[in-house]
Tab-separated table of C-alpha atoms in Angstrom:
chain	number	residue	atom	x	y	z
A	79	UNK	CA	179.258	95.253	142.959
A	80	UNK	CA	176.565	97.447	140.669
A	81	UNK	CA	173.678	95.246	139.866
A	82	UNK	CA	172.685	96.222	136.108
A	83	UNK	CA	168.998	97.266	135.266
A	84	UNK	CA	166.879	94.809	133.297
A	85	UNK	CA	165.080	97.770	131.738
A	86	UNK	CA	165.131	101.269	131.534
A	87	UNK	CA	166.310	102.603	134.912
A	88	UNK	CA	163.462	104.671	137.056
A	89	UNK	CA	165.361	106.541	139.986
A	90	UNK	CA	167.730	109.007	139.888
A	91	UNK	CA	170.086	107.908	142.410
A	92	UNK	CA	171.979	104.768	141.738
A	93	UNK	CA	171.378	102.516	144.160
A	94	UNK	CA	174.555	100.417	145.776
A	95	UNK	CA	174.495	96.322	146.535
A	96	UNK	CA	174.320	96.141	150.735
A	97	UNK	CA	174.327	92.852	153.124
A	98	UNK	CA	173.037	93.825	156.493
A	99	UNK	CA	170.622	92.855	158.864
A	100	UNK	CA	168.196	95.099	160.815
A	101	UNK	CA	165.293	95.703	162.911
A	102	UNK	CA	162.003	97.676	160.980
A	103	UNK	CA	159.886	99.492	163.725
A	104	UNK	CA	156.306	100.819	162.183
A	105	UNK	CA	155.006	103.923	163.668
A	106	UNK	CA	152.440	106.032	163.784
A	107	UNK	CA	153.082	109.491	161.351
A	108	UNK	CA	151.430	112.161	163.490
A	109	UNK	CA	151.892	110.868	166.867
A	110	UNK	CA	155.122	108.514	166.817
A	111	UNK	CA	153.558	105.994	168.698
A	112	UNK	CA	155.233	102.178	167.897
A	113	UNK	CA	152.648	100.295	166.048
A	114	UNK	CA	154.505	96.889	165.515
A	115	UNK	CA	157.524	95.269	167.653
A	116	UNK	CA	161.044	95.129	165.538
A	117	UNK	CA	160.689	93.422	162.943
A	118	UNK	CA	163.753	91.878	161.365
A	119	UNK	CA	165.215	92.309	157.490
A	120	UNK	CA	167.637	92.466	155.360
A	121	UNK	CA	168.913	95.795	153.351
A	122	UNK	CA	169.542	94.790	150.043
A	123	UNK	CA	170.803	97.825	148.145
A	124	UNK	CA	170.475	101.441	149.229
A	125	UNK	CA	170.726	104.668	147.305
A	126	UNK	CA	170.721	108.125	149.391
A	127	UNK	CA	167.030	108.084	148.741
A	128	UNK	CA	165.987	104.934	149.523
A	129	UNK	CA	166.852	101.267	150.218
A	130	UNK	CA	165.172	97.883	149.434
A	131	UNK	CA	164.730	95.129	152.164
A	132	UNK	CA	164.395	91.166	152.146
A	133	UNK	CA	161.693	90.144	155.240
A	134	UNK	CA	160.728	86.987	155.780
A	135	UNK	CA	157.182	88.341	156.513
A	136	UNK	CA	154.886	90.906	156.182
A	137	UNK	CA	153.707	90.872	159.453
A	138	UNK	CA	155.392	92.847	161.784
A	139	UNK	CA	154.579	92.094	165.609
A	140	UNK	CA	150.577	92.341	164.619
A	141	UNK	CA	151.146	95.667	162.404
A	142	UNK	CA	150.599	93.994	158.704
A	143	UNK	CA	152.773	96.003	156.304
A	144	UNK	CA	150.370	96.227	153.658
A	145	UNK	CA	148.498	98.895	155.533
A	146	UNK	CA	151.211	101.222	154.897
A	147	UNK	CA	150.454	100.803	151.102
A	148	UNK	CA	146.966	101.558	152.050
A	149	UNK	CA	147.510	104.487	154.163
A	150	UNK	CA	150.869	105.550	153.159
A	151	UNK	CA	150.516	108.967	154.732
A	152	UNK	CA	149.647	107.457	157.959
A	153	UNK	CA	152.616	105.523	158.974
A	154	UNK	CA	156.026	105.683	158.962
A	155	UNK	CA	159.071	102.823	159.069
A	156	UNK	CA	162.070	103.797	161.120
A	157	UNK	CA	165.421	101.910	161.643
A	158	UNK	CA	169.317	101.903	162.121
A	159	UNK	CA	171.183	102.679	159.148
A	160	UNK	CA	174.557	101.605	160.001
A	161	UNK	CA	177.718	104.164	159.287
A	162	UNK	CA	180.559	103.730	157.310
A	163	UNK	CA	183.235	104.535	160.781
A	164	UNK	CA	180.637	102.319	162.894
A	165	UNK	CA	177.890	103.537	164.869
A	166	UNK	CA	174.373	104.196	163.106
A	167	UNK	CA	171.932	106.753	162.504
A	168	UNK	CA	168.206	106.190	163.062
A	169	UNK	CA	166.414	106.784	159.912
A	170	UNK	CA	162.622	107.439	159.042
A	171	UNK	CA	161.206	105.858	155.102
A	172	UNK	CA	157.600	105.396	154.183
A	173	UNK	CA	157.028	102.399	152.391
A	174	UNK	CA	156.730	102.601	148.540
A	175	UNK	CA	155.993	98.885	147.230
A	176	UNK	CA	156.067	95.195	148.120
A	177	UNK	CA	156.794	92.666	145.978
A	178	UNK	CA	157.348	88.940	147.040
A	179	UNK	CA	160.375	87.099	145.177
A	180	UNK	CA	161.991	83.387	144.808
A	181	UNK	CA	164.399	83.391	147.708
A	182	UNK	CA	166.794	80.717	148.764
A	183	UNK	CA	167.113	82.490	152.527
A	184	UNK	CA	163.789	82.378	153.772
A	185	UNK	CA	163.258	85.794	152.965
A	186	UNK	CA	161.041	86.205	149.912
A	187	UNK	CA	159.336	89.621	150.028
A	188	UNK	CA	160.691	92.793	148.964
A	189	UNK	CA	159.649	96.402	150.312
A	190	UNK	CA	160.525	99.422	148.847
A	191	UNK	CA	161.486	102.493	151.260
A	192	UNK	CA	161.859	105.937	150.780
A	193	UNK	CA	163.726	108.098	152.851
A	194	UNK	CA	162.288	110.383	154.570
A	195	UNK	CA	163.933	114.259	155.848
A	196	UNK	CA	161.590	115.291	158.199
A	197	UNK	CA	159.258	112.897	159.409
A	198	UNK	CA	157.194	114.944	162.123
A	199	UNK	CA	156.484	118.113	163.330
């Protein structure tokens, strides 16, 4: 099920409905180092660019997610994106934008990934 834009639509890949749980891990960018402990969410809808998660919190294991906003360049997220056939596929995003929403689940804020090709040298 499509959800339909309120307004004008901004991307240019049309993003798909999803209901799956995960585990977010924050990382350094240069190094790779873990900077937070799994943190859980929620995909919401994905597009091959990018996905949008439901968290409960913003604070991830110590790391607070808002520092990626800060430093965007600094940090990257990196998860399992499950496949279609089973199995799943770590992925690297950086975080775009977090917005906090009414949420019967205990899950009220929103973060906006992009996905990311080639995440370090």
């Amino acid at each position: 099920m499509r959800r339909l834009p309120l307004g004008p639509e901004r991307r240019a890949q049309i993003r798909d409905d999803a209901d799956f749980a995960m585990e977010l891990l924050v990382r350094e960018a240069v190094s790779g180092k873990p900077l937070s402990t799994p943190c859980p969410a929620q995909v919401v809808n994905i597009s091959r660019r990018g996905c949008c998660l439901a968290l409960r919190r913003l604070d991830c294991g110590g790391f607070h997610l808002h520092r990626c906003l800060q430093s965007p360049q600094d940090y990257l997220l990196e998860f399992n994106l499950p496949l279609p056939g089973g199995g799943a596929r770590l992925v690297t995003a950086e975080l775009r934008w977090l917005n906090r929403e009414p949420d019967d689940q205990d899950m009220p804020f929103r973060a906006g990934l992009a996905l990311v090709k080639h995440p370090r040298p």
